[in-house]
XYZ file of C-alpha atoms in Angstrom:
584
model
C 14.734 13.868 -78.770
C 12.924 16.848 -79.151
C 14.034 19.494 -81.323
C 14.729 21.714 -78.954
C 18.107 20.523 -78.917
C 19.154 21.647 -82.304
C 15.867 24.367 -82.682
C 17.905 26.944 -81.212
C 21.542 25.405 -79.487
C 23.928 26.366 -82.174
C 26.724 24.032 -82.250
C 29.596 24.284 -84.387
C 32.271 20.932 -84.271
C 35.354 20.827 -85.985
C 38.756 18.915 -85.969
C 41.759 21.220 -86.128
C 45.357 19.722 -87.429
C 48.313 21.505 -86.164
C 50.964 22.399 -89.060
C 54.676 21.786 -88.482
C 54.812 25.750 -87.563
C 53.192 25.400 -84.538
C 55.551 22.653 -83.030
C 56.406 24.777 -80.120
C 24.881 -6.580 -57.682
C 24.654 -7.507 -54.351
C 23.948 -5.562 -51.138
C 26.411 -3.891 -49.839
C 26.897 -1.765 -46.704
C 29.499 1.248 -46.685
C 31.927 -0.604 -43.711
C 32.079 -3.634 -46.345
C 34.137 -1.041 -48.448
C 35.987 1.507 -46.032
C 38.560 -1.071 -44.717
C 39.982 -1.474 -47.854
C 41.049 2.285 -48.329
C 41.649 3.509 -45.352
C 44.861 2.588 -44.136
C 45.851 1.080 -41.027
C 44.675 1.532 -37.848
C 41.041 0.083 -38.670
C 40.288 0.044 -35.070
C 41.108 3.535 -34.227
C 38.888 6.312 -34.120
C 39.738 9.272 -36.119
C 40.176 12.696 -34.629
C 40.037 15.096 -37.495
C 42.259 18.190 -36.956
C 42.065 21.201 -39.617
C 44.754 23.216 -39.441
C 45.705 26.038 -41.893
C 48.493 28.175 -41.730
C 46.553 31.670 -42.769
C 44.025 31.100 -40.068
C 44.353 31.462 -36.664
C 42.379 28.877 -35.462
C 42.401 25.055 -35.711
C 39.579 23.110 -35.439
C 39.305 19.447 -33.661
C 36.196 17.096 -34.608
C 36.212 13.524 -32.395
C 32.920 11.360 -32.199
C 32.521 9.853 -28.899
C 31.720 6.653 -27.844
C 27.735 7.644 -27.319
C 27.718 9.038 -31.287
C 27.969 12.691 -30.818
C 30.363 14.639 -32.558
C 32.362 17.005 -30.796
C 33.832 20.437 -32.134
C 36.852 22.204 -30.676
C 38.598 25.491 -31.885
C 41.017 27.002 -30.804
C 43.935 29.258 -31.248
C 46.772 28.060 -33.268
C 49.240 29.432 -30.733
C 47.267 28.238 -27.614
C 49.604 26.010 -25.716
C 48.437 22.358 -25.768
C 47.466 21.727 -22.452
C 44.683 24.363 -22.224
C 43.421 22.754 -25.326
C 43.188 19.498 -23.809
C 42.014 20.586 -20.724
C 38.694 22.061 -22.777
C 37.977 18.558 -24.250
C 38.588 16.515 -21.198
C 35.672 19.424 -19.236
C 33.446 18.862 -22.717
C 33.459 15.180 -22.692
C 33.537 14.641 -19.106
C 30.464 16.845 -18.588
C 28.740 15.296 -21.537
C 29.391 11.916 -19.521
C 28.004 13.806 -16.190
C 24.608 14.822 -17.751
C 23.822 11.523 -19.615
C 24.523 10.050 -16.167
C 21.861 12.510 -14.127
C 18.524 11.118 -13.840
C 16.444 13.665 -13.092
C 15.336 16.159 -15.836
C 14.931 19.340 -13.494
C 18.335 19.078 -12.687
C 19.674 19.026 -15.836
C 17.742 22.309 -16.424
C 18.950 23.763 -14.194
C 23.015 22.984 -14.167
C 24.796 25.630 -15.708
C 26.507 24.722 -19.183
C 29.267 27.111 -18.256
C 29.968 25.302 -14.858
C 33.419 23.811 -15.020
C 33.453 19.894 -13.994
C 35.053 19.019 -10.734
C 39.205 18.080 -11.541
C 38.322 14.720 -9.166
C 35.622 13.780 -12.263
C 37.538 14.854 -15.224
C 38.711 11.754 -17.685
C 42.269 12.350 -18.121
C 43.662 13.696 -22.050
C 46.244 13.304 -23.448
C 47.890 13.369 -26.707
C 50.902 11.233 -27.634
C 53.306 11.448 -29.974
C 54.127 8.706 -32.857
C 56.388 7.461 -30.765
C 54.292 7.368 -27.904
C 55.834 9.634 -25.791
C 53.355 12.386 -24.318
C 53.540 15.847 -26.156
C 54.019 18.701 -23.959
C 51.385 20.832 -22.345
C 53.284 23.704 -23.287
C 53.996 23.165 -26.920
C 51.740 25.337 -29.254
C 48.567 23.674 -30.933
C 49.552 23.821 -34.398
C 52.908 22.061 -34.085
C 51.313 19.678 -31.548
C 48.763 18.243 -33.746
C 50.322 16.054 -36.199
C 49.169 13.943 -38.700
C 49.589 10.199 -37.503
C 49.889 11.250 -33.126
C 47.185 9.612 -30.725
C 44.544 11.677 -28.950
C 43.989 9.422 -25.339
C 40.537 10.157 -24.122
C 40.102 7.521 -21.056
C 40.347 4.258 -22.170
C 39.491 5.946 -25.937
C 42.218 6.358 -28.402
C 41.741 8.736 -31.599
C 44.345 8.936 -34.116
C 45.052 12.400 -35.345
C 44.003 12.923 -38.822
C 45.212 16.226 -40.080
C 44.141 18.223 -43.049
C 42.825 14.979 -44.288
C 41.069 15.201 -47.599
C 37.256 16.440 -46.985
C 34.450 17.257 -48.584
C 32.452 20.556 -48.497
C 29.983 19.955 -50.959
C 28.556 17.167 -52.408
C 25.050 17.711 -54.639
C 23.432 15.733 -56.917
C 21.753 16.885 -59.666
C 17.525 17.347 -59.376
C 16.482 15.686 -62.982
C 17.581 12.418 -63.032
C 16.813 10.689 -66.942
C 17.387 7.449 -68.184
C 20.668 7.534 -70.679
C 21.954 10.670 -69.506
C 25.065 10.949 -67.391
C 24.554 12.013 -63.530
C 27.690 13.969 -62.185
C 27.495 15.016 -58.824
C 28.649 18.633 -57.837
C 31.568 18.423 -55.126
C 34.116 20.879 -53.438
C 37.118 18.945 -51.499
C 39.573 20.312 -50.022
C 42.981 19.033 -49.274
C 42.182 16.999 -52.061
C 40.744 16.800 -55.632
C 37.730 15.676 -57.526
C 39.697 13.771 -59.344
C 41.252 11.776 -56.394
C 37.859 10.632 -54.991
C 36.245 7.362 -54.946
C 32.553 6.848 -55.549
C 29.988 3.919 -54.893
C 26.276 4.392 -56.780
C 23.475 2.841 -55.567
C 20.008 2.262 -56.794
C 16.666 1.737 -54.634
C 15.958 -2.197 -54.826
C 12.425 -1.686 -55.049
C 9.509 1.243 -55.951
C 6.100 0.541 -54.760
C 3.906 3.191 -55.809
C 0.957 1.835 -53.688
C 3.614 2.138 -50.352
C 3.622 5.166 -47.863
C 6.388 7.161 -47.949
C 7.560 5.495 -44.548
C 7.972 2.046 -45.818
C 9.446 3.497 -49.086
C 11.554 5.114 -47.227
C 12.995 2.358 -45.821
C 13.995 0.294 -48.723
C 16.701 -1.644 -49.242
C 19.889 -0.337 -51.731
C 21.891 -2.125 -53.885
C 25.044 -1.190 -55.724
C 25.255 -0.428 -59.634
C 26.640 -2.232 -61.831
C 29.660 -0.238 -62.816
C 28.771 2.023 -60.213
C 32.305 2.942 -58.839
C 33.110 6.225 -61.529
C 32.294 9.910 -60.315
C 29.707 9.493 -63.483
C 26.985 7.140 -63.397
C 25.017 6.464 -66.460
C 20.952 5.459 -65.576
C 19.409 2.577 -67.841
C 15.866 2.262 -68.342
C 16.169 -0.193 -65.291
C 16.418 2.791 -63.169
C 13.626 4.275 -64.218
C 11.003 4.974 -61.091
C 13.741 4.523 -58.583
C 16.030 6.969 -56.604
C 20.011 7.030 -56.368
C 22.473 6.939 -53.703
C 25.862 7.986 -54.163
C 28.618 7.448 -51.482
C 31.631 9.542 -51.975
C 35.127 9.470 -50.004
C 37.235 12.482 -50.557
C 41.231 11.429 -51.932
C 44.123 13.622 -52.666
C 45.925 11.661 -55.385
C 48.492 10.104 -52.537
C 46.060 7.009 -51.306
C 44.690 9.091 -48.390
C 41.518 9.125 -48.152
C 39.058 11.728 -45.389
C 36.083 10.665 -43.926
C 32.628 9.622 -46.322
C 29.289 11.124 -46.757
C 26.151 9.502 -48.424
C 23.503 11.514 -50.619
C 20.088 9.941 -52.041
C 18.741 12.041 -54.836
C 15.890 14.241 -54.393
C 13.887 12.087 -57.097
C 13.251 9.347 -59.240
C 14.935 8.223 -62.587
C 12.448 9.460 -65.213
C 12.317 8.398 -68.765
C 14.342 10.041 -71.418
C 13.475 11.119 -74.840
C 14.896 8.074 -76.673
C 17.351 8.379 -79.563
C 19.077 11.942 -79.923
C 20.264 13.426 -83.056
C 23.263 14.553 -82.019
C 24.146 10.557 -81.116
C 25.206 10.279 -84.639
C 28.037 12.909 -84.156
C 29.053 10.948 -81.372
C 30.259 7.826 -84.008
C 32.736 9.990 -85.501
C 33.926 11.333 -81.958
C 34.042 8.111 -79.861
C 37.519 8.865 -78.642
C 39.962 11.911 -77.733
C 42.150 13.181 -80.345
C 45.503 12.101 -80.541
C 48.451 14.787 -80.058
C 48.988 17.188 -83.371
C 44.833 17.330 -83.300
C 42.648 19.693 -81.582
C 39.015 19.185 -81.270
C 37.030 22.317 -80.781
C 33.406 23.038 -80.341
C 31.427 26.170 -80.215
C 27.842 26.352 -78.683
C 25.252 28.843 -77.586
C 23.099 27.284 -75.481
C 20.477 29.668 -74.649
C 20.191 31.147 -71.115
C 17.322 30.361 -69.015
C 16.221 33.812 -68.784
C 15.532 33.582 -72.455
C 14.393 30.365 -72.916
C 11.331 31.160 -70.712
C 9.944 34.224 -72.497
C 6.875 34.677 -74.343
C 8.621 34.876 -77.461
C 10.485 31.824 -77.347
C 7.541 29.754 -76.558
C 5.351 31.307 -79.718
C 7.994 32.502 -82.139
C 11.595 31.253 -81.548
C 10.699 27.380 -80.567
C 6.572 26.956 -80.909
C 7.391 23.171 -82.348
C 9.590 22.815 -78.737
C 7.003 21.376 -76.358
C 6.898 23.218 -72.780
C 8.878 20.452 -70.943
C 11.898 20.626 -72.825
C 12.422 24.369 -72.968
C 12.519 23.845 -69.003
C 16.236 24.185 -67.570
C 16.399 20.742 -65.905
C 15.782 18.827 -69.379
C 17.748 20.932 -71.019
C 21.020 20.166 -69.413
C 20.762 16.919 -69.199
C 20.630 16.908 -72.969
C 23.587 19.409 -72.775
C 25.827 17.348 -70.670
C 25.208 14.322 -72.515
C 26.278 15.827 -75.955
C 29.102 17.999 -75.248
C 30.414 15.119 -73.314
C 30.021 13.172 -76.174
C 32.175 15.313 -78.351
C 35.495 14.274 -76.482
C 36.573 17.974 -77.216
C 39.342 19.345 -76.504
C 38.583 22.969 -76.156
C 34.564 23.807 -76.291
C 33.481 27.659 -75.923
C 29.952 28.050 -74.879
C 27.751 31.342 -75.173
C 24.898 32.157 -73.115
C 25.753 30.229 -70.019
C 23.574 30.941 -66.280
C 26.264 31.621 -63.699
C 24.097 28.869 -61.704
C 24.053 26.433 -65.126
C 28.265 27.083 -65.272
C 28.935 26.414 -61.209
C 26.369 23.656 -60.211
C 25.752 21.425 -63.407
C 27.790 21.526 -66.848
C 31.133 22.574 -64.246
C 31.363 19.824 -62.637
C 30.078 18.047 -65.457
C 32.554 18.556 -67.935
C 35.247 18.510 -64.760
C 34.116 14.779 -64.194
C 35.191 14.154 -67.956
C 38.273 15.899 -67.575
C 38.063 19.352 -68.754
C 38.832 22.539 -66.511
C 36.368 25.236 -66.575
C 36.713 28.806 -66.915
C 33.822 31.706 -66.833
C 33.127 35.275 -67.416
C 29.981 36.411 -66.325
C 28.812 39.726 -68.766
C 27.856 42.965 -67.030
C 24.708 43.270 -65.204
C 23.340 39.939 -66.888
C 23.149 36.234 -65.335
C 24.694 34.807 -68.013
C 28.216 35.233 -70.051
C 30.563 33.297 -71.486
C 32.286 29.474 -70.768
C 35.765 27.859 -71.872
C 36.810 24.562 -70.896
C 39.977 23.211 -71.960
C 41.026 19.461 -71.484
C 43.679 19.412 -68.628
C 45.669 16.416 -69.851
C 46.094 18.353 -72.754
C 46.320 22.009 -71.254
C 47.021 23.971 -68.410
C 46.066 27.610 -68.193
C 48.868 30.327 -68.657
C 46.583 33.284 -68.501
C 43.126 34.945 -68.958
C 42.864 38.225 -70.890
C 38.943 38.722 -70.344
C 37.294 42.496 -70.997
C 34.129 43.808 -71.306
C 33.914 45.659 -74.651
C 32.216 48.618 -73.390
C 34.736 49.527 -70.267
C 38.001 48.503 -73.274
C 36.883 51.201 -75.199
C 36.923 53.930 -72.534
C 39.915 53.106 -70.773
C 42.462 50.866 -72.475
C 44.741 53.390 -74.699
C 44.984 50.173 -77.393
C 41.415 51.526 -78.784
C 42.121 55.434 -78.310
C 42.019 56.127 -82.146
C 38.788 54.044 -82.655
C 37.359 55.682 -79.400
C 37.879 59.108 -80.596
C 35.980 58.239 -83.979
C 33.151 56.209 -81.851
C 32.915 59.762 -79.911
C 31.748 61.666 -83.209
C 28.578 59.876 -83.155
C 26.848 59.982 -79.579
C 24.076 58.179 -80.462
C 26.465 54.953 -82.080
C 28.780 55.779 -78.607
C 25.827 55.886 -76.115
C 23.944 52.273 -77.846
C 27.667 50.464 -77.460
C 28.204 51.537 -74.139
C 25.106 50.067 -73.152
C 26.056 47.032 -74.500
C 27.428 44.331 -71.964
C 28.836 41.994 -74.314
C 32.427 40.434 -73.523
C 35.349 38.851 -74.893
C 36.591 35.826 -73.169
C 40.767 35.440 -74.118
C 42.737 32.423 -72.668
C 46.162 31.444 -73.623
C 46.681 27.683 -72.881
C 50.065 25.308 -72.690
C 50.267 22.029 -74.007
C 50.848 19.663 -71.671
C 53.821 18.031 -73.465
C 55.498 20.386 -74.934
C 55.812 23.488 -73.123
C 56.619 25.860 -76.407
C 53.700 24.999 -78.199
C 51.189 27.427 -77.068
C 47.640 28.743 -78.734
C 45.416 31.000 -77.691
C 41.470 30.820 -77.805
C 39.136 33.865 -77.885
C 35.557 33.147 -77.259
C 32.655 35.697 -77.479
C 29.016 36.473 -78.791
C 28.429 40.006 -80.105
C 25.427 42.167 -80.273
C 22.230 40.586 -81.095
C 20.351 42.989 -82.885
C 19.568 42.898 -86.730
C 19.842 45.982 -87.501
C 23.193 46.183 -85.448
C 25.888 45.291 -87.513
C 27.579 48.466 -86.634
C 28.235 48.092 -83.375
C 28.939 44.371 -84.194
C 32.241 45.915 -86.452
C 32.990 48.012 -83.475
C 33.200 45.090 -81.024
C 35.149 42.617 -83.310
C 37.830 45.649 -84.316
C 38.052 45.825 -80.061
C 38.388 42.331 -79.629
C 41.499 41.798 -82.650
C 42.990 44.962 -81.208
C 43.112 43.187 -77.539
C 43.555 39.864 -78.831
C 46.861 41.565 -80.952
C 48.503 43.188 -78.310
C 48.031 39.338 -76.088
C 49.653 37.746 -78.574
C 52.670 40.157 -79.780
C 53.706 41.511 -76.634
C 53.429 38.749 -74.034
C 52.976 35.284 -76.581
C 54.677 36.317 -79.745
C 53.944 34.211 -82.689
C 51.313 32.076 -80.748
C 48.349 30.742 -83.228
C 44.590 32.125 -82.365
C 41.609 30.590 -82.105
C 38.495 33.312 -82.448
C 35.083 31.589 -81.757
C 31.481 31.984 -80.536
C 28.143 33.578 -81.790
C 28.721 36.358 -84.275
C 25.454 36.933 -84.752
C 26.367 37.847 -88.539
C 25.793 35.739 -91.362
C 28.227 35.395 -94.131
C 26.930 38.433 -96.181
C 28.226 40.888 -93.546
C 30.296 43.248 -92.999
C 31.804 41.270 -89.477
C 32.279 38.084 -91.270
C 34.108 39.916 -94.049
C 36.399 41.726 -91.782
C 37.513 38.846 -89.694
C 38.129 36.506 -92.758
C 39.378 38.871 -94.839
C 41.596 41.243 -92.340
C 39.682 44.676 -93.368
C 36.601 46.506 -94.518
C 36.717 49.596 -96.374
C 34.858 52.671 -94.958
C 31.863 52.393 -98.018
C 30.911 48.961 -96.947
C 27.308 48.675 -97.045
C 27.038 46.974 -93.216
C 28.024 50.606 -91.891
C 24.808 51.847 -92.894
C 22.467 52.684 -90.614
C 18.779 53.573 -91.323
C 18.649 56.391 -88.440
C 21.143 59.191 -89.993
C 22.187 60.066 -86.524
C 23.403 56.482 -86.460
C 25.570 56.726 -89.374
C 29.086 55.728 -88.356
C 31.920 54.561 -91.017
C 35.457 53.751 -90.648
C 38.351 51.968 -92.605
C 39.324 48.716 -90.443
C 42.233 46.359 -90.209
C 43.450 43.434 -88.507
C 47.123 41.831 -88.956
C 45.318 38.248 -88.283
C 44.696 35.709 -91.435
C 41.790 33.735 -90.182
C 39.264 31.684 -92.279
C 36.014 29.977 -90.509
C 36.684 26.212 -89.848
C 33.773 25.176 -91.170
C 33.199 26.816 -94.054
C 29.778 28.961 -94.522
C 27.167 26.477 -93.643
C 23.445 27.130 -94.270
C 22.761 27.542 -90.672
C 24.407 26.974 -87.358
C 20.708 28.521 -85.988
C 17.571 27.025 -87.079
C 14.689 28.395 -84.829
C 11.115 29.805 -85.783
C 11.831 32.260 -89.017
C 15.084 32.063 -89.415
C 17.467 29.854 -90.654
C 21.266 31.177 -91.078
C 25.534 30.934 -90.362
C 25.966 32.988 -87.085
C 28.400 30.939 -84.840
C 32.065 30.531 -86.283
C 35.001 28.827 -85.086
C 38.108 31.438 -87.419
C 41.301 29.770 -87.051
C 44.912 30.598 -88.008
C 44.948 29.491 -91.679
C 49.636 30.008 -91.465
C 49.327 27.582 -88.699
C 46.089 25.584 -88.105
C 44.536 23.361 -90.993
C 40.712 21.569 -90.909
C 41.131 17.837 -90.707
C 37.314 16.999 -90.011
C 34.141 18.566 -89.244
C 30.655 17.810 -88.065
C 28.547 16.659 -91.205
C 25.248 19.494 -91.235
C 22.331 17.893 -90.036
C 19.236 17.878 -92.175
C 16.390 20.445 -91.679
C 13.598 17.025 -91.344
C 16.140 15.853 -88.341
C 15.740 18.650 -86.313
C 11.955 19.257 -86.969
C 10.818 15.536 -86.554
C 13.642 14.542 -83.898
């Protein structure tokens, strides 16, 4: 692995034990596999009907017997038979033209001419039963689920709102030992619900056009039938196929769709360092343990400057500061972890929606984002949903709390003494990410987890103080006014090392007004104030000699503080050694 990984991710692992206060290879073609999950009726076509109440439209989708799909919409309070009457002039002109020999006169007919009634095939649709529904009844409460669409000698059984899907990607780097999740959006149905077939090309010949490789000949993965597939080294120079069929968690199943990846399988970086974590995290916790990780993982944007490719990373070679590489190591580790709760800083909007997302979904955690003012990037929590389920989100923007919530007035009157300390944290866009979470069995145990990254300047620390005083002023008034006595979980990239004035406040609960991290080497910039929270947090972890290791620097910045009355340290992630991360 190149150091990359660890050269600037900063990763923070721990185990968290709740006290007793907080108990509150063959071949195989796609029909070989459909009639075992589709139901009855094998013979019957399907005529898919979408029909949602806050719409006014339905939609009708039929393929005829010459292959072509056919679209219908039409007013949810349309009566039937004028519904009806539109398909049977569709199909039955459809059946006219294919029937016309000469080309001139098909350019010339008029689309919009209606078909003679003498040549129209007659439509009906039946009821279960098999008695004909009424021409007059309205569309939506003639299409049901399970009635039969007659179209001439054709019959279609109505499928409606069956589970579809509206997305389906696969990712563009493929590696060898590195999980592939596809990207998918169903609806009237859930991830979760589908079932997947993988596929691998039988056969690369380099020296082949791209017409013959085209045409190769797929075979089905061994354990290829998860939403993740894991590529071996036997994959390596050939593409994947992925069939998917949308479920919704009652054995009904929509229609499939096929996807071949863009490339190849290419060849990972071998052994990772962060594969000897994943030992001592080879399963999920068990209940009364939380596992929680905290990670920045550098946005793109920042990973392609100048300055991280000469002074941040120069031992990183230019391939694996590239986005592409870089999650695939991502997705591989954190899924690794089996955590519970994992709070990520510095995540692309695109890097949160269309890869770690899904990823993470596919190993069943629940993602949640907030995206930081006028940036591309922000701030990631994903909680494991057999675990949790989401109560609320308590999100804010540090900047816009300061101005208008009345919790900071006093602190925003003193911040408005100095306009040149006011005017450099306004401009600020950092956030504060606040979610309170359930467990899953047992509904009065609740905890809430606070995830954030501060401002990134050295010679910042005061507005650093200012941001983590607003963010235990918000975080206070979440947890005594709507979830009284609920533990806390503050994590993410403090950008302060042990020796400052931030870490001191939020492990200790105040900082007097003479502390030395209040200084400020512009005069004008001179800002001091007594501060106090009512928290009593200590870091997880301890103060270990670095959490960021790039070019320069070495040094604690990323903490996991927990609620020392309620939360206790069972385990954490050994510190790797300096040669590791330079030689990995």
């Amino acid at each position: 692995m190149n150091g990359v990984s660890h050269g600037f991710l900063r990763r923070l692992l721990g185990t968290l034990k709740v006290l007793p206060l907080f108990r509150r290879q063959k071949k195989q073609r796609l029909n070989w596999w459909l009639p075992t999950i589709t139901g009855t009726f094998p013979a019957m076509e399907r005529a898919v009907v979408r029909c949602v109440p806050a719409e006014p439209k339905l939609s009708v989708s039929i393929v005829l017997q010459d292959g072509k799909t056919r679209h219908l919409r039409r007013d949810q309070t349309e009566p039937l038979g004028q519904a009806l009457a539109r398909i049977a002039n569709n199909v039955s002109k459809g059946q006219a033209k294919k029937a016309k020999k000469s080309k001139k006169t098909q350019a010339e007919a008029d689309p919009g001419t209606p078909v003679p009634s003498s040549e129209l095939l007659p439509v009906r649709l039946f009821s279960q039963d098999g008695e004909a529904v009424a021409e007059d009844v309205p569309n939506e409460e003639a299409w049901k689920d399970g009635t039969v669409l007659q179209i001439g000698e054709t019959s279609y059984r109505v499928e409606r709102n069956p589970p579809t899907l509206t997305e389906l990607q696969l990712p563009r780097s493929l590696m060898a030992g590195f999980p592939v999740c596809p990207k998918l959006r169903v609806e009237f149905g859930s991830a979760q619900d589908c079932l997947f077939r993988w596929y691998h090309e039988e056969k690369i010949d380099p020296v082949e056009t791209a017409s013959t490789a085209a045409s190769n000949s797929w075979v089905e993965a061994p354990a290829g039938s998860e939403r993740v597939f894991m590529p071996t080294n036997e994959h390596i120079g050939r593409r994947l196929k992925l069939v998917c069929i949308p479920g919704n968690g009652e054995r009904r199943y929509g229609l499939p769709r096929e996807l071949e990846s863009v490339g190849p399988v290419e060849a990972g970086p071998g052994a990772c360092t962060f594969e000897a974590r994943h030992l001592y995290t080879k399963k999920v916790t068990v209940p009364g343990l939380i596992r929680m990780v905290s990670y920045n993982i550098l946005a793109d944007i920042y990973a392609r400057t100048e300055l991280s490719r000469t002074v941040l990373y120069p031992y990183c070679a230019p391939y694996s500061l590239e986005l592409d590489y870089r999650q695939n190591l991502l997705k591989k580790e954190l899924a690794g972890y089996n955590a519970d709760i994992i709070c990520l800083q510095e995540v692309d909007k695109s890097v949160f929606v269309d890869s770690l997302g899904p990823a993470l979904d596919a190993f069943g955690l629940e993602g949640l984002f907030r995206i930081k003012e006028r940036q591309h990037e922000g701030l990631a929590t994903f909680y494991r949903r057999d675990k949790f389920s989401l109560l609320s989100q308590h999100d804010i923007a540090f900047n816009q709390a300061l101005l208008e919530d009345p919790l900071h007035r006093e602190l925003r009157d003193k911040v408005a003494t100095c306009p040149q300390v006011e005017e450099s944290l306004l401009k600020r866009s950092s956030a504060l990410q606040v979610s309170v979470l359930q467990s899953q069995n047992d509904s009065s145990r609740k905890i809430c987890v606070a995830n954030t990254h501060l401002f990134w300047h050295p010679k910042g620390e005061n507005i650093r103080l200012i941001q983590v005083a607003i963010a235990l002023s918000h975080i206070k008034h979440v947890i005594n006014d709507m979830y009284p006595a609920t533990p806390l979980i503050l994590c993410g990239d403090f950008n302060a090392t042990p020796s400052t004035g931030t870490y001191t406040f939020v492990n200790s609960g105040s900082i007097t007004e003479d502390h030395e991290s209040w200084d400020s080497e512009v005069k004008e910039q001179r800002f001091a104030m007594p501060l106090a929270h009512q928290f009593s947090l200590k870091s997880a972890c301890g103060e270990p000699a670095y959490t960021n290791y790039v070019g320069g620097f070495h040094g604690c910045l990323d903490y996991v503080f927990i609620d020392a009355n309620v939360l206790e340290v069972e385990q954490t992630s050994s510190q790797d050694r300096v040669k590791k991360i330079l030689n990995c």
